[in-house]
Amino acid sequence: DTEVTQTPKHLVMGMTNKKSLKCEQHMGHRAMYWYKQKAKKPPELMFVYSYEKLSINESVPSRFSPECPNSSLLNLHLHALQPEDSALYLCASSPGERFQRTEGRGYTFGSGTRLTVV
Amino acid sequence: AQSVSQHNHHVILSEAASLELGCNYSYGGTVNLFWYVQYPGQHLQLLLKYFSGDPLVKGIKGFEAEFIKSKFSFNLRKPSVQWSDTAEYFCAVIPPTGTASKLTFGTGTRLQVTL
């Protein structure tokens, strides 16, 4: 199994809703990431979890709240979003720092959740 | 600021033409380098990666890239493009070991292959 699975694939939510994006991988990777991608732009890093601990928060607004319940799962909780938060949200995983010499720090990306805030 | 640069924003080629997309980075030390492709409406796929060894890296779909350390470059090449190669191509870099693992993307190059 060499996939990163994201659910849902599409999500439409109102500005007062609370929703969650989910990401799962079973490759034994110990680093997981959330990226945001606007149309015709490169992905922008939001959060990094390394060995289930939050290691990077790229000054993301608190209306986005990440959670890593275990080494295979990564969630992104959404609350009180704005229309400008509409984007493709990508999850990725990588082996982690300990494996950098043998595997490089290659990332595997999920297909993304296309989020529309109305 | 340290960054990744892709100077070709939009490239239009005819089928069977040769392709070279530029990528330059400004980090010192040992970096991990990647090329990703994103077909219209689809997710990012890894074309190839370099982290050590032979600087000429062969990837999927007939793509290759050459790491030239002295030029801080990692250009993507394909001898003969196909219409199905129409996509957005992103170069990406992970800075040297010791820095927080942070895959940073270039701005992307849109490749359009005409029949």
JSON list of C-alpha atoms in Angstrom, two decimals:
[
{"chain": "A", "resi": 1, "resn": "ASP", "atom": "CA", "xyz": [0.00, 0.00, 0.00]},
{"chain": "A", "resi": 2, "resn": "THR", "atom": "CA", "xyz": [1.69, 3.16, -1.18]},
{"chain": "A", "resi": 3, "resn": "GLU", "atom": "CA", "xyz": [-1.16, 5.60, -0.96]},
{"chain": "A", "resi": 4, "resn": "VAL", "atom": "CA", "xyz": [-2.25, 8.56, 1.06]},
{"chain": "A", "resi": 5, "resn": "THR", "atom": "CA", "xyz": [-6.03, 8.58, 1.29]},
{"chain": "A", "resi": 6, "resn": "GLN", "atom": "CA", "xyz": [-7.98, 11.77, 1.88]},
{"chain": "A", "resi": 7, "resn": "THR", "atom": "CA", "xyz": [-11.66, 12.15, 2.66]},
{"chain": "A", "resi": 8, "resn": "PRO", "atom": "CA", "xyz": [-13.89, 13.70, 1.62]},
{"chain": "A", "resi": 9, "resn": "LYS", "atom": "CA", "xyz": [-12.86, 14.47, -1.96]},
{"chain": "A", "resi": 10, "resn": "HIS", "atom": "CA", "xyz": [-15.18, 17.47, -2.11]},
{"chain": "A", "resi": 11, "resn": "LEU", "atom": "CA", "xyz": [-16.65, 19.59, 0.68]},
{"chain": "A", "resi": 12, "resn": "VAL", "atom": "CA", "xyz": [-18.94, 22.59, 0.63]},
{"chain": "A", "resi": 13, "resn": "MET", "atom": "CA", "xyz": [-19.40, 24.33, 3.96]},
{"chain": "A", "resi": 14, "resn": "GLY", "atom": "CA", "xyz": [-20.91, 27.51, 5.29]},
{"chain": "A", "resi": 15, "resn": "MET", "atom": "CA", "xyz": [-18.94, 30.07, 7.24]},
{"chain": "A", "resi": 16, "resn": "THR", "atom": "CA", "xyz": [-20.54, 28.97, 10.53]},
{"chain": "A", "resi": 17, "resn": "ASN", "atom": "CA", "xyz": [-20.04, 25.24, 10.01]},
{"chain": "A", "resi": 18, "resn": "LYS", "atom": "CA", "xyz": [-17.57, 22.92, 11.68]},
{"chain": "A", "resi": 19, "resn": "LYS", "atom": "CA", "xyz": [-16.11, 20.19, 9.53]},
{"chain": "A", "resi": 20, "resn": "SER", "atom": "CA", "xyz": [-13.05, 17.95, 9.45]},
{"chain": "A", "resi": 21, "resn": "LEU", "atom": "CA", "xyz": [-10.75, 16.71, 6.72]},
{"chain": "A", "resi": 22, "resn": "LYS", "atom": "CA", "xyz": [-9.18, 13.31, 7.16]},
{"chain": "A", "resi": 23, "resn": "CYS", "atom": "CA", "xyz": [-5.96, 11.78, 5.90]},
{"chain": "A", "resi": 24, "resn": "GLU", "atom": "CA", "xyz": [-4.67, 8.24, 6.30]},
{"chain": "A", "resi": 25, "resn": "GLN", "atom": "CA", "xyz": [-1.49, 6.42, 5.28]},
{"chain": "A", "resi": 26, "resn": "HIS", "atom": "CA", "xyz": [-0.26, 2.89, 5.97]},
{"chain": "A", "resi": 27, "resn": "MET", "atom": "CA", "xyz": [3.28, 3.17, 4.63]},
{"chain": "A", "resi": 28, "resn": "GLY", "atom": "CA", "xyz": [4.80, 3.47, 8.09]},
{"chain": "A", "resi": 29, "resn": "HIS", "atom": "CA", "xyz": [5.70, 7.08, 7.44]},
{"chain": "A", "resi": 30, "resn": "ARG", "atom": "CA", "xyz": [6.38, 9.11, 10.55]},
{"chain": "A", "resi": 31, "resn": "ALA", "atom": "CA", "xyz": [5.95, 12.61, 9.14]},
{"chain": "A", "resi": 32, "resn": "MET", "atom": "CA", "xyz": [2.66, 13.98, 7.86]},
{"chain": "A", "resi": 33, "resn": "TYR", "atom": "CA", "xyz": [1.77, 17.33, 6.34]},
{"chain": "A", "resi": 34, "resn": "TRP", "atom": "CA", "xyz": [-1.10, 19.60, 5.39]},
{"chain": "A", "resi": 35, "resn": "TYR", "atom": "CA", "xyz": [-0.75, 21.82, 2.35]},
{"chain": "A", "resi": 36, "resn": "LYS", "atom": "CA", "xyz": [-3.13, 24.34, 0.83]},
{"chain": "A", "resi": 37, "resn": "GLN", "atom": "CA", "xyz": [-3.22, 24.85, -2.93]},
{"chain": "A", "resi": 38, "resn": "LYS", "atom": "CA", "xyz": [-5.07, 27.67, -4.65]},
{"chain": "A", "resi": 39, "resn": "ALA", "atom": "CA", "xyz": [-5.84, 27.47, -8.36]},
{"chain": "A", "resi": 40, "resn": "LYS", "atom": "CA", "xyz": [-2.79, 27.77, -10.60]},
{"chain": "A", "resi": 41, "resn": "LYS", "atom": "CA", "xyz": [-0.50, 28.16, -7.59]},
{"chain": "A", "resi": 42, "resn": "PRO", "atom": "CA", "xyz": [1.99, 25.80, -5.92]},
{"chain": "A", "resi": 43, "resn": "PRO", "atom": "CA", "xyz": [1.05, 24.04, -2.69]},
{"chain": "A", "resi": 44, "resn": "GLU", "atom": "CA", "xyz": [1.79, 26.04, 0.45]},
{"chain": "A", "resi": 45, "resn": "LEU", "atom": "CA", "xyz": [2.78, 24.28, 3.64]},
{"chain": "A", "resi": 46, "resn": "MET", "atom": "CA", "xyz": [0.40, 24.68, 6.59]},
{"chain": "A", "resi": 47, "resn": "PHE", "atom": "CA", "xyz": [1.42, 22.13, 9.23]},
{"chain": "A", "resi": 48, "resn": "VAL", "atom": "CA", "xyz": [4.00, 19.41, 9.80]},
{"chain": "A", "resi": 49, "resn": "TYR", "atom": "CA", "xyz": [3.66, 16.54, 12.24]},
{"chain": "A", "resi": 50, "resn": "SER", "atom": "CA", "xyz": [6.78, 14.57, 13.02]},
{"chain": "A", "resi": 51, "resn": "TYR", "atom": "CA", "xyz": [6.39, 11.41, 15.10]},
{"chain": "A", "resi": 52, "resn": "GLU", "atom": "CA", "xyz": [2.85, 12.52, 16.00]},
{"chain": "A", "resi": 53, "resn": "LYS", "atom": "CA", "xyz": [3.99, 15.87, 17.36]},
{"chain": "A", "resi": 54, "resn": "LEU", "atom": "CA", "xyz": [3.31, 19.21, 15.71]},
{"chain": "A", "resi": 55, "resn": "SER", "atom": "CA", "xyz": [6.69, 20.48, 14.55]},
{"chain": "A", "resi": 56, "resn": "ILE", "atom": "CA", "xyz": [5.78, 23.27, 12.14]},
{"chain": "A", "resi": 57, "resn": "ASN", "atom": "CA", "xyz": [2.84, 25.67, 12.05]},
{"chain": "A", "resi": 58, "resn": "GLU", "atom": "CA", "xyz": [3.27, 28.13, 9.21]},
{"chain": "A", "resi": 59, "resn": "SER", "atom": "CA", "xyz": [1.36, 30.92, 10.97]},
{"chain": "A", "resi": 60, "resn": "VAL", "atom": "CA", "xyz": [-1.94, 29.38, 9.98]},
{"chain": "A", "resi": 61, "resn": "PRO", "atom": "CA", "xyz": [-5.10, 31.07, 11.38]},
{"chain": "A", "resi": 62, "resn": "SER", "atom": "CA", "xyz": [-6.64, 29.33, 14.38]},
{"chain": "A", "resi": 63, "resn": "ARG", "atom": "CA", "xyz": [-9.78, 28.52, 12.39]},
{"chain": "A", "resi": 64, "resn": "PHE", "atom": "CA", "xyz": [-7.65, 25.63, 11.06]},
{"chain": "A", "resi": 65, "resn": "SER", "atom": "CA", "xyz": [-6.80, 23.10, 13.79]},
{"chain": "A", "resi": 66, "resn": "PRO", "atom": "CA", "xyz": [-4.69, 20.03, 13.01]},
{"chain": "A", "resi": 67, "resn": "GLU", "atom": "CA", "xyz": [-4.74, 16.79, 14.94]},
{"chain": "A", "resi": 68, "resn": "CYS", "atom": "CA", "xyz": [-2.63, 13.65, 14.68]},
{"chain": "A", "resi": 69, "resn": "PRO", "atom": "CA", "xyz": [-4.37, 10.88, 16.67]},
{"chain": "A", "resi": 70, "resn": "ASN", "atom": "CA", "xyz": [-1.76, 8.26, 15.70]},
{"chain": "A", "resi": 71, "resn": "SER", "atom": "CA", "xyz": [1.05, 7.67, 13.24]},
{"chain": "A", "resi": 72, "resn": "SER", "atom": "CA", "xyz": [-1.34, 6.74, 10.42]},
{"chain": "A", "resi": 73, "resn": "LEU", "atom": "CA", "xyz": [-3.96, 9.46, 10.75]},
{"chain": "A", "resi": 74, "resn": "LEU", "atom": "CA", "xyz": [-4.00, 13.20, 10.31]},
{"chain": "A", "resi": 75, "resn": "ASN", "atom": "CA", "xyz": [-7.05, 15.43, 10.67]},
{"chain": "A", "resi": 76, "resn": "LEU", "atom": "CA", "xyz": [-7.68, 19.06, 9.90]},
{"chain": "A", "resi": 77, "resn": "HIS", "atom": "CA", "xyz": [-10.56, 20.57, 11.84]},
{"chain": "A", "resi": 78, "resn": "LEU", "atom": "CA", "xyz": [-12.26, 23.56, 10.24]},
{"chain": "A", "resi": 79, "resn": "HIS", "atom": "CA", "xyz": [-14.36, 26.18, 11.98]},
{"chain": "A", "resi": 80, "resn": "ALA", "atom": "CA", "xyz": [-15.63, 29.61, 10.97]},
{"chain": "A", "resi": 81, "resn": "LEU", "atom": "CA", "xyz": [-13.86, 29.59, 7.64]},
{"chain": "A", "resi": 82, "resn": "GLN", "atom": "CA", "xyz": [-13.92, 32.44, 5.14]},
{"chain": "A", "resi": 83, "resn": "PRO", "atom": "CA", "xyz": [-14.66, 32.24, 1.40]},
{"chain": "A", "resi": 84, "resn": "GLU", "atom": "CA", "xyz": [-10.98, 32.95, 0.70]},
{"chain": "A", "resi": 85, "resn": "ASP", "atom": "CA", "xyz": [-10.15, 29.65, 2.43]},
{"chain": "A", "resi": 86, "resn": "SER", "atom": "CA", "xyz": [-11.66, 27.82, -0.53]},
{"chain": "A", "resi": 87, "resn": "ALA", "atom": "CA", "xyz": [-8.85, 25.73, -2.02]},
{"chain": "A", "resi": 88, "resn": "LEU", "atom": "CA", "xyz": [-7.52, 22.23, -2.55]},
{"chain": "A", "resi": 89, "resn": "TYR", "atom": "CA", "xyz": [-6.20, 20.86, 0.74]},
{"chain": "A", "resi": 90, "resn": "LEU", "atom": "CA", "xyz": [-3.49, 18.28, 0.30]},
{"chain": "A", "resi": 91, "resn": "CYS", "atom": "CA", "xyz": [-2.18, 15.80, 2.80]},
{"chain": "A", "resi": 92, "resn": "ALA", "atom": "CA", "xyz": [1.25, 14.24, 2.39]},
{"chain": "A", "resi": 93, "resn": "SER", "atom": "CA", "xyz": [3.49, 11.87, 4.27]},
{"chain": "A", "resi": 94, "resn": "SER", "atom": "CA", "xyz": [7.19, 11.06, 4.26]},
{"chain": "A", "resi": 95, "resn": "PRO", "atom": "CA", "xyz": [9.40, 8.48, 5.96]},
{"chain": "A", "resi": 96, "resn": "GLY", "atom": "CA", "xyz": [10.78, 10.94, 8.48]},
{"chain": "A", "resi": 97, "resn": "GLU", "atom": "CA", "xyz": [14.21, 12.27, 9.35]},
{"chain": "A", "resi": 98, "resn": "ARG", "atom": "CA", "xyz": [15.64, 8.91, 10.48]},
{"chain": "A", "resi": 99, "resn": "PHE", "atom": "CA", "xyz": [15.20, 7.45, 6.99]},
{"chain": "A", "resi": 100, "resn": "GLN", "atom": "CA", "xyz": [16.59, 10.37, 5.07]},
{"chain": "A", "resi": 101, "resn": "ARG", "atom": "CA", "xyz": [19.85, 8.68, 4.16]},
{"chain": "A", "resi": 102, "resn": "THR", "atom": "CA", "xyz": [18.27, 5.58, 2.68]},
{"chain": "A", "resi": 103, "resn": "GLU", "atom": "CA", "xyz": [15.04, 6.86, 1.19]},
{"chain": "A", "resi": 104, "resn": "GLY", "atom": "CA", "xyz": [15.45, 10.56, 0.89]},
{"chain": "A", "resi": 105, "resn": "ARG", "atom": "CA", "xyz": [12.68, 12.64, 2.26]},
{"chain": "A", "resi": 106, "resn": "GLY", "atom": "CA", "xyz": [10.33, 11.90, -0.57]},
{"chain": "A", "resi": 107, "resn": "TYR", "atom": "CA", "xyz": [6.77, 12.92, 0.02]},
{"chain": "A", "resi": 108, "resn": "THR", "atom": "CA", "xyz": [3.68, 11.02, -1.08]},
{"chain": "A", "resi": 109, "resn": "PHE", "atom": "CA", "xyz": [0.66, 13.23, -1.66]},
{"chain": "A", "resi": 110, "resn": "GLY", "atom": "CA", "xyz": [-3.02, 12.39, -1.38]},
{"chain": "A", "resi": 111, "resn": "SER", "atom": "CA", "xyz": [-5.55, 13.41, -4.01]},
{"chain": "A", "resi": 112, "resn": "GLY", "atom": "CA", "xyz": [-6.74, 16.29, -1.90]},
{"chain": "A", "resi": 113, "resn": "THR", "atom": "CA", "xyz": [-10.03, 17.64, -0.61]},
{"chain": "A", "resi": 114, "resn": "ARG", "atom": "CA", "xyz": [-11.50, 20.41, -2.72]},
{"chain": "A", "resi": 115, "resn": "LEU", "atom": "CA", "xyz": [-13.06, 22.77, -0.20]},
{"chain": "A", "resi": 116, "resn": "THR", "atom": "CA", "xyz": [-15.58, 25.47, -1.06]},
{"chain": "A", "resi": 117, "resn": "VAL", "atom": "CA", "xyz": [-16.64, 27.91, 1.64]},
{"chain": "A", "resi": 118, "resn": "VAL", "atom": "CA", "xyz": [-19.93, 29.68, 0.94]},
{"chain": "B", "resi": 1, "resn": "ALA", "atom": "CA", "xyz": [15.39, 34.67, 1.06]},
{"chain": "B", "resi": 2, "resn": "GLN", "atom": "CA", "xyz": [16.15, 31.05, 0.32]},
{"chain": "B", "resi": 3, "resn": "SER", "atom": "CA", "xyz": [13.86, 29.78, -2.40]},
{"chain": "B", "resi": 4, "resn": "VAL", "atom": "CA", "xyz": [13.14, 27.67, -5.44]},
{"chain": "B", "resi": 5, "resn": "SER", "atom": "CA", "xyz": [12.86, 29.34, -8.83]},
{"chain": "B", "resi": 6, "resn": "GLN", "atom": "CA", "xyz": [11.20, 28.12, -11.99]},
{"chain": "B", "resi": 7, "resn": "HIS", "atom": "CA", "xyz": [11.77, 30.71, -14.67]},
{"chain": "B", "resi": 8, "resn": "ASN", "atom": "CA", "xyz": [9.55, 29.17, -17.35]},
{"chain": "B", "resi": 9, "resn": "HIS", "atom": "CA", "xyz": [5.97, 29.93, -16.36]},
{"chain": "B", "resi": 10, "resn": "HIS", "atom": "CA", "xyz": [4.23, 28.69, -19.50]},
{"chain": "B", "resi": 11, "resn": "VAL", "atom": "CA", "xyz": [5.79, 26.51, -22.18]},
{"chain": "B", "resi": 12, "resn": "ILE", "atom": "CA", "xyz": [4.08, 25.49, -25.42]},
{"chain": "B", "resi": 13, "resn": "LEU", "atom": "CA", "xyz": [5.59, 22.67, -27.46]},
{"chain": "B", "resi": 14, "resn": "SER", "atom": "CA", "xyz": [4.55, 20.54, -30.38]},
{"chain": "B", "resi": 15, "resn": "GLU", "atom": "CA", "xyz": [4.41, 16.79, -29.95]},
{"chain": "B", "resi": 16, "resn": "ALA", "atom": "CA", "xyz": [7.81, 15.11, -30.34]},
{"chain": "B", "resi": 17, "resn": "ALA", "atom": "CA", "xyz": [9.68, 18.29, -29.41]},
{"chain": "B", "resi": 18, "resn": "SER", "atom": "CA", "xyz": [12.32, 18.08, -26.68]},
{"chain": "B", "resi": 19, "resn": "LEU", "atom": "CA", "xyz": [11.62, 19.57, -23.28]},
{"chain": "B", "resi": 20, "resn": "GLU", "atom": "CA", "xyz": [13.79, 21.24, -20.70]},
{"chain": "B", "resi": 21, "resn": "LEU", "atom": "CA", "xyz": [12.31, 23.01, -17.70]},
{"chain": "B", "resi": 22, "resn": "GLY", "atom": "CA", "xyz": [14.57, 25.02, -15.46]},
{"chain": "B", "resi": 23, "resn": "CYS", "atom": "CA", "xyz": [14.76, 24.83, -11.68]},
{"chain": "B", "resi": 24, "resn": "ASN", "atom": "CA", "xyz": [17.20, 26.70, -9.47]},
{"chain": "B", "resi": 25, "resn": "TYR", "atom": "CA", "xyz": [17.43, 26.76, -5.71]},
{"chain": "B", "resi": 26, "resn": "SER", "atom": "CA", "xyz": [19.30, 29.01, -3.35]},
{"chain": "B", "resi": 27, "resn": "TYR", "atom": "CA", "xyz": [19.99, 26.77, -0.35]},
{"chain": "B", "resi": 28, "resn": "GLY", "atom": "CA", "xyz": [23.56, 25.87, 0.59]},
{"chain": "B", "resi": 29, "resn": "GLY", "atom": "CA", "xyz": [24.53, 22.41, 1.73]},
{"chain": "B", "resi": 30, "resn": "THR", "atom": "CA", "xyz": [22.92, 19.09, 0.88]},
{"chain": "B", "resi": 31, "resn": "VAL", "atom": "CA", "xyz": [19.38, 19.31, -0.40]},
{"chain": "B", "resi": 32, "resn": "ASN", "atom": "CA", "xyz": [16.75, 16.84, -1.53]},
{"chain": "B", "resi": 33, "resn": "LEU", "atom": "CA", "xyz": [15.30, 17.74, -4.93]},
{"chain": "B", "resi": 34, "resn": "PHE", "atom": "CA", "xyz": [12.06, 16.70, -6.58]},
{"chain": "B", "resi": 35, "resn": "TRP", "atom": "CA", "xyz": [9.95, 17.19, -9.65]},
{"chain": "B", "resi": 36, "resn": "TYR", "atom": "CA", "xyz": [6.19, 16.74, -9.33]},
{"chain": "B", "resi": 37, "resn": "VAL", "atom": "CA", "xyz": [3.56, 16.76, -12.06]},
{"chain": "B", "resi": 38, "resn": "GLN", "atom": "CA", "xyz": [-0.07, 17.74, -11.68]},
{"chain": "B", "resi": 39, "resn": "TYR", "atom": "CA", "xyz": [-2.35, 16.80, -14.55]},
{"chain": "B", "resi": 40, "resn": "PRO", "atom": "CA", "xyz": [-5.51, 18.89, -14.95]},
{"chain": "B", "resi": 41, "resn": "GLY", "atom": "CA", "xyz": [-7.87, 18.18, -12.07]},
{"chain": "B", "resi": 42, "resn": "GLN", "atom": "CA", "xyz": [-5.59, 15.58, -10.55]},
{"chain": "B", "resi": 43, "resn": "HIS", "atom": "CA", "xyz": [-3.28, 15.29, -7.59]},
{"chain": "B", "resi": 44, "resn": "LEU", "atom": "CA", "xyz": [0.46, 15.77, -7.41]},
{"chain": "B", "resi": 45, "resn": "GLN", "atom": "CA", "xyz": [2.53, 12.86, -8.65]},
{"chain": "B", "resi": 46, "resn": "LEU", "atom": "CA", "xyz": [6.23, 12.40, -8.07]},
{"chain": "B", "resi": 47, "resn": "LEU", "atom": "CA", "xyz": [8.17, 12.27, -11.34]},
{"chain": "B", "resi": 48, "resn": "LEU", "atom": "CA", "xyz": [11.62, 11.83, -9.86]},
{"chain": "B", "resi": 49, "resn": "LYS", "atom": "CA", "xyz": [13.79, 12.72, -6.91]},
{"chain": "B", "resi": 50, "resn": "TYR", "atom": "CA", "xyz": [17.44, 13.23, -6.06]},
{"chain": "B", "resi": 51, "resn": "PHE", "atom": "CA", "xyz": [19.02, 12.94, -2.64]},
{"chain": "B", "resi": 52, "resn": "SER", "atom": "CA", "xyz": [22.47, 11.45, -3.30]},
{"chain": "B", "resi": 53, "resn": "GLY", "atom": "CA", "xyz": [24.56, 9.52, -5.81]},
{"chain": "B", "resi": 54, "resn": "ASP", "atom": "CA", "xyz": [24.35, 9.81, -9.60]},
{"chain": "B", "resi": 55, "resn": "PRO", "atom": "CA", "xyz": [23.36, 13.40, -10.43]},
{"chain": "B", "resi": 56, "resn": "LEU", "atom": "CA", "xyz": [21.46, 12.22, -13.51]},
{"chain": "B", "resi": 57, "resn": "VAL", "atom": "CA", "xyz": [18.16, 10.91, -12.26]},
{"chain": "B", "resi": 58, "resn": "LYS", "atom": "CA", "xyz": [15.68, 8.97, -14.34]},
{"chain": "B", "resi": 59, "resn": "GLY", "atom": "CA", "xyz": [12.03, 9.11, -13.44]},
{"chain": "B", "resi": 60, "resn": "ILE", "atom": "CA", "xyz": [8.69, 7.88, -14.67]},
{"chain": "B", "resi": 61, "resn": "LYS", "atom": "CA", "xyz": [7.13, 8.54, -18.09]},
{"chain": "B", "resi": 62, "resn": "GLY", "atom": "CA", "xyz": [10.54, 9.07, -19.76]},
{"chain": "B", "resi": 63, "resn": "PHE", "atom": "CA", "xyz": [11.53, 12.12, -17.72]},
{"chain": "B", "resi": 64, "resn": "GLU", "atom": "CA", "xyz": [15.00, 12.73, -16.34]},
{"chain": "B", "resi": 65, "resn": "ALA", "atom": "CA", "xyz": [16.69, 15.51, -14.41]},
{"chain": "B", "resi": 66, "resn": "GLU", "atom": "CA", "xyz": [20.28, 16.52, -13.84]},
{"chain": "B", "resi": 67, "resn": "PHE", "atom": "CA", "xyz": [21.54, 17.90, -10.55]},
{"chain": "B", "resi": 68, "resn": "ILE", "atom": "CA", "xyz": [24.35, 20.40, -11.14]},
{"chain": "B", "resi": 69, "resn": "LYS", "atom": "CA", "xyz": [25.60, 21.43, -7.73]},
{"chain": "B", "resi": 70, "resn": "SER", "atom": "CA", "xyz": [27.81, 24.25, -8.99]},
{"chain": "B", "resi": 71, "resn": "LYS", "atom": "CA", "xyz": [24.84, 25.85, -10.72]},
{"chain": "B", "resi": 72, "resn": "PHE", "atom": "CA", "xyz": [22.31, 25.10, -7.96]},
{"chain": "B", "resi": 73, "resn": "SER", "atom": "CA", "xyz": [20.13, 23.64, -10.68]},
{"chain": "B", "resi": 74, "resn": "PHE", "atom": "CA", "xyz": [17.92, 20.59, -11.19]},
{"chain": "B", "resi": 75, "resn": "ASN", "atom": "CA", "xyz": [16.49, 20.90, -14.69]},
{"chain": "B", "resi": 76, "resn": "LEU", "atom": "CA", "xyz": [13.85, 18.50, -15.98]},
{"chain": "B", "resi": 77, "resn": "ARG", "atom": "CA", "xyz": [14.19, 17.01, -19.45]},
{"chain": "B", "resi": 78, "resn": "LYS", "atom": "CA", "xyz": [12.33, 14.76, -21.83]},
{"chain": "B", "resi": 79, "resn": "PRO", "atom": "CA", "xyz": [13.60, 13.97, -25.34]},
{"chain": "B", "resi": 80, "resn": "SER", "atom": "CA", "xyz": [10.19, 13.80, -27.00]},
{"chain": "B", "resi": 81, "resn": "VAL", "atom": "CA", "xyz": [7.00, 15.10, -25.38]},
{"chain": "B", "resi": 82, "resn": "GLN", "atom": "CA", "xyz": [3.53, 13.73, -25.93]},
{"chain": "B", "resi": 83, "resn": "TRP", "atom": "CA", "xyz": [0.17, 15.45, -25.86]},
{"chain": "B", "resi": 84, "resn": "SER", "atom": "CA", "xyz": [-0.54, 13.60, -22.60]},
{"chain": "B", "resi": 85, "resn": "ASP", "atom": "CA", "xyz": [2.36, 15.44, -20.93]},
{"chain": "B", "resi": 86, "resn": "THR", "atom": "CA", "xyz": [0.22, 18.59, -20.82]},
{"chain": "B", "resi": 87, "resn": "ALA", "atom": "CA", "xyz": [0.25, 19.45, -17.11]},
{"chain": "B", "resi": 88, "resn": "GLU", "atom": "CA", "xyz": [1.67, 21.70, -14.42]},
{"chain": "B", "resi": 89, "resn": "TYR", "atom": "CA", "xyz": [5.21, 20.83, -13.35]},
{"chain": "B", "resi": 90, "resn": "PHE", "atom": "CA", "xyz": [6.56, 21.77, -9.95]},
{"chain": "B", "resi": 91, "resn": "CYS", "atom": "CA", "xyz": [10.15, 21.67, -8.79]},
{"chain": "B", "resi": 92, "resn": "ALA", "atom": "CA", "xyz": [10.52, 21.24, -5.03]},
{"chain": "B", "resi": 93, "resn": "VAL", "atom": "CA", "xyz": [13.35, 21.27, -2.52]},
{"chain": "B", "resi": 94, "resn": "ILE", "atom": "CA", "xyz": [13.86, 20.10, 1.02]},
{"chain": "B", "resi": 95, "resn": "PRO", "atom": "CA", "xyz": [16.62, 22.18, 2.64]},
{"chain": "B", "resi": 96, "resn": "PRO", "atom": "CA", "xyz": [19.71, 20.66, 4.23]},
{"chain": "B", "resi": 97, "resn": "THR", "atom": "CA", "xyz": [19.58, 18.19, 7.09]},
{"chain": "B", "resi": 98, "resn": "GLY", "atom": "CA", "xyz": [19.17, 19.90, 10.40]},
{"chain": "B", "resi": 99, "resn": "THR", "atom": "CA", "xyz": [16.52, 22.21, 9.04]},
{"chain": "B", "resi": 100, "resn": "ALA", "atom": "CA", "xyz": [12.93, 21.31, 9.77]},
{"chain": "B", "resi": 101, "resn": "SER", "atom": "CA", "xyz": [11.62, 19.03, 7.06]},
{"chain": "B", "resi": 102, "resn": "LYS", "atom": "CA", "xyz": [9.86, 21.48, 4.79]},
{"chain": "B", "resi": 103, "resn": "LEU", "atom": "CA", "xyz": [9.18, 20.71, 1.15]},
{"chain": "B", "resi": 104, "resn": "THR", "atom": "CA", "xyz": [9.18, 24.03, -0.67]},
{"chain": "B", "resi": 105, "resn": "PHE", "atom": "CA", "xyz": [7.73, 24.31, -4.15]},
{"chain": "B", "resi": 106, "resn": "GLY", "atom": "CA", "xyz": [8.65, 26.51, -7.05]},
{"chain": "B", "resi": 107, "resn": "THR", "atom": "CA", "xyz": [5.90, 28.54, -8.70]},
{"chain": "B", "resi": 108, "resn": "GLY", "atom": "CA", "xyz": [5.33, 25.86, -11.32]},
{"chain": "B", "resi": 109, "resn": "THR", "atom": "CA", "xyz": [5.59, 25.64, -15.11]},
{"chain": "B", "resi": 110, "resn": "ARG", "atom": "CA", "xyz": [2.52, 25.03, -17.19]},
{"chain": "B", "resi": 111, "resn": "LEU", "atom": "CA", "xyz": [3.37, 22.79, -20.13]},
{"chain": "B", "resi": 112, "resn": "GLN", "atom": "CA", "xyz": [1.02, 22.73, -23.07]},
{"chain": "B", "resi": 113, "resn": "VAL", "atom": "CA", "xyz": [1.72, 20.16, -25.79]},
{"chain": "B", "resi": 114, "resn": "THR", "atom": "CA", "xyz": [-0.02, 20.67, -29.10]},
{"chain": "B", "resi": 115, "resn": "LEU", "atom": "CA", "xyz": [-0.78, 18.03, -31.70]}
]
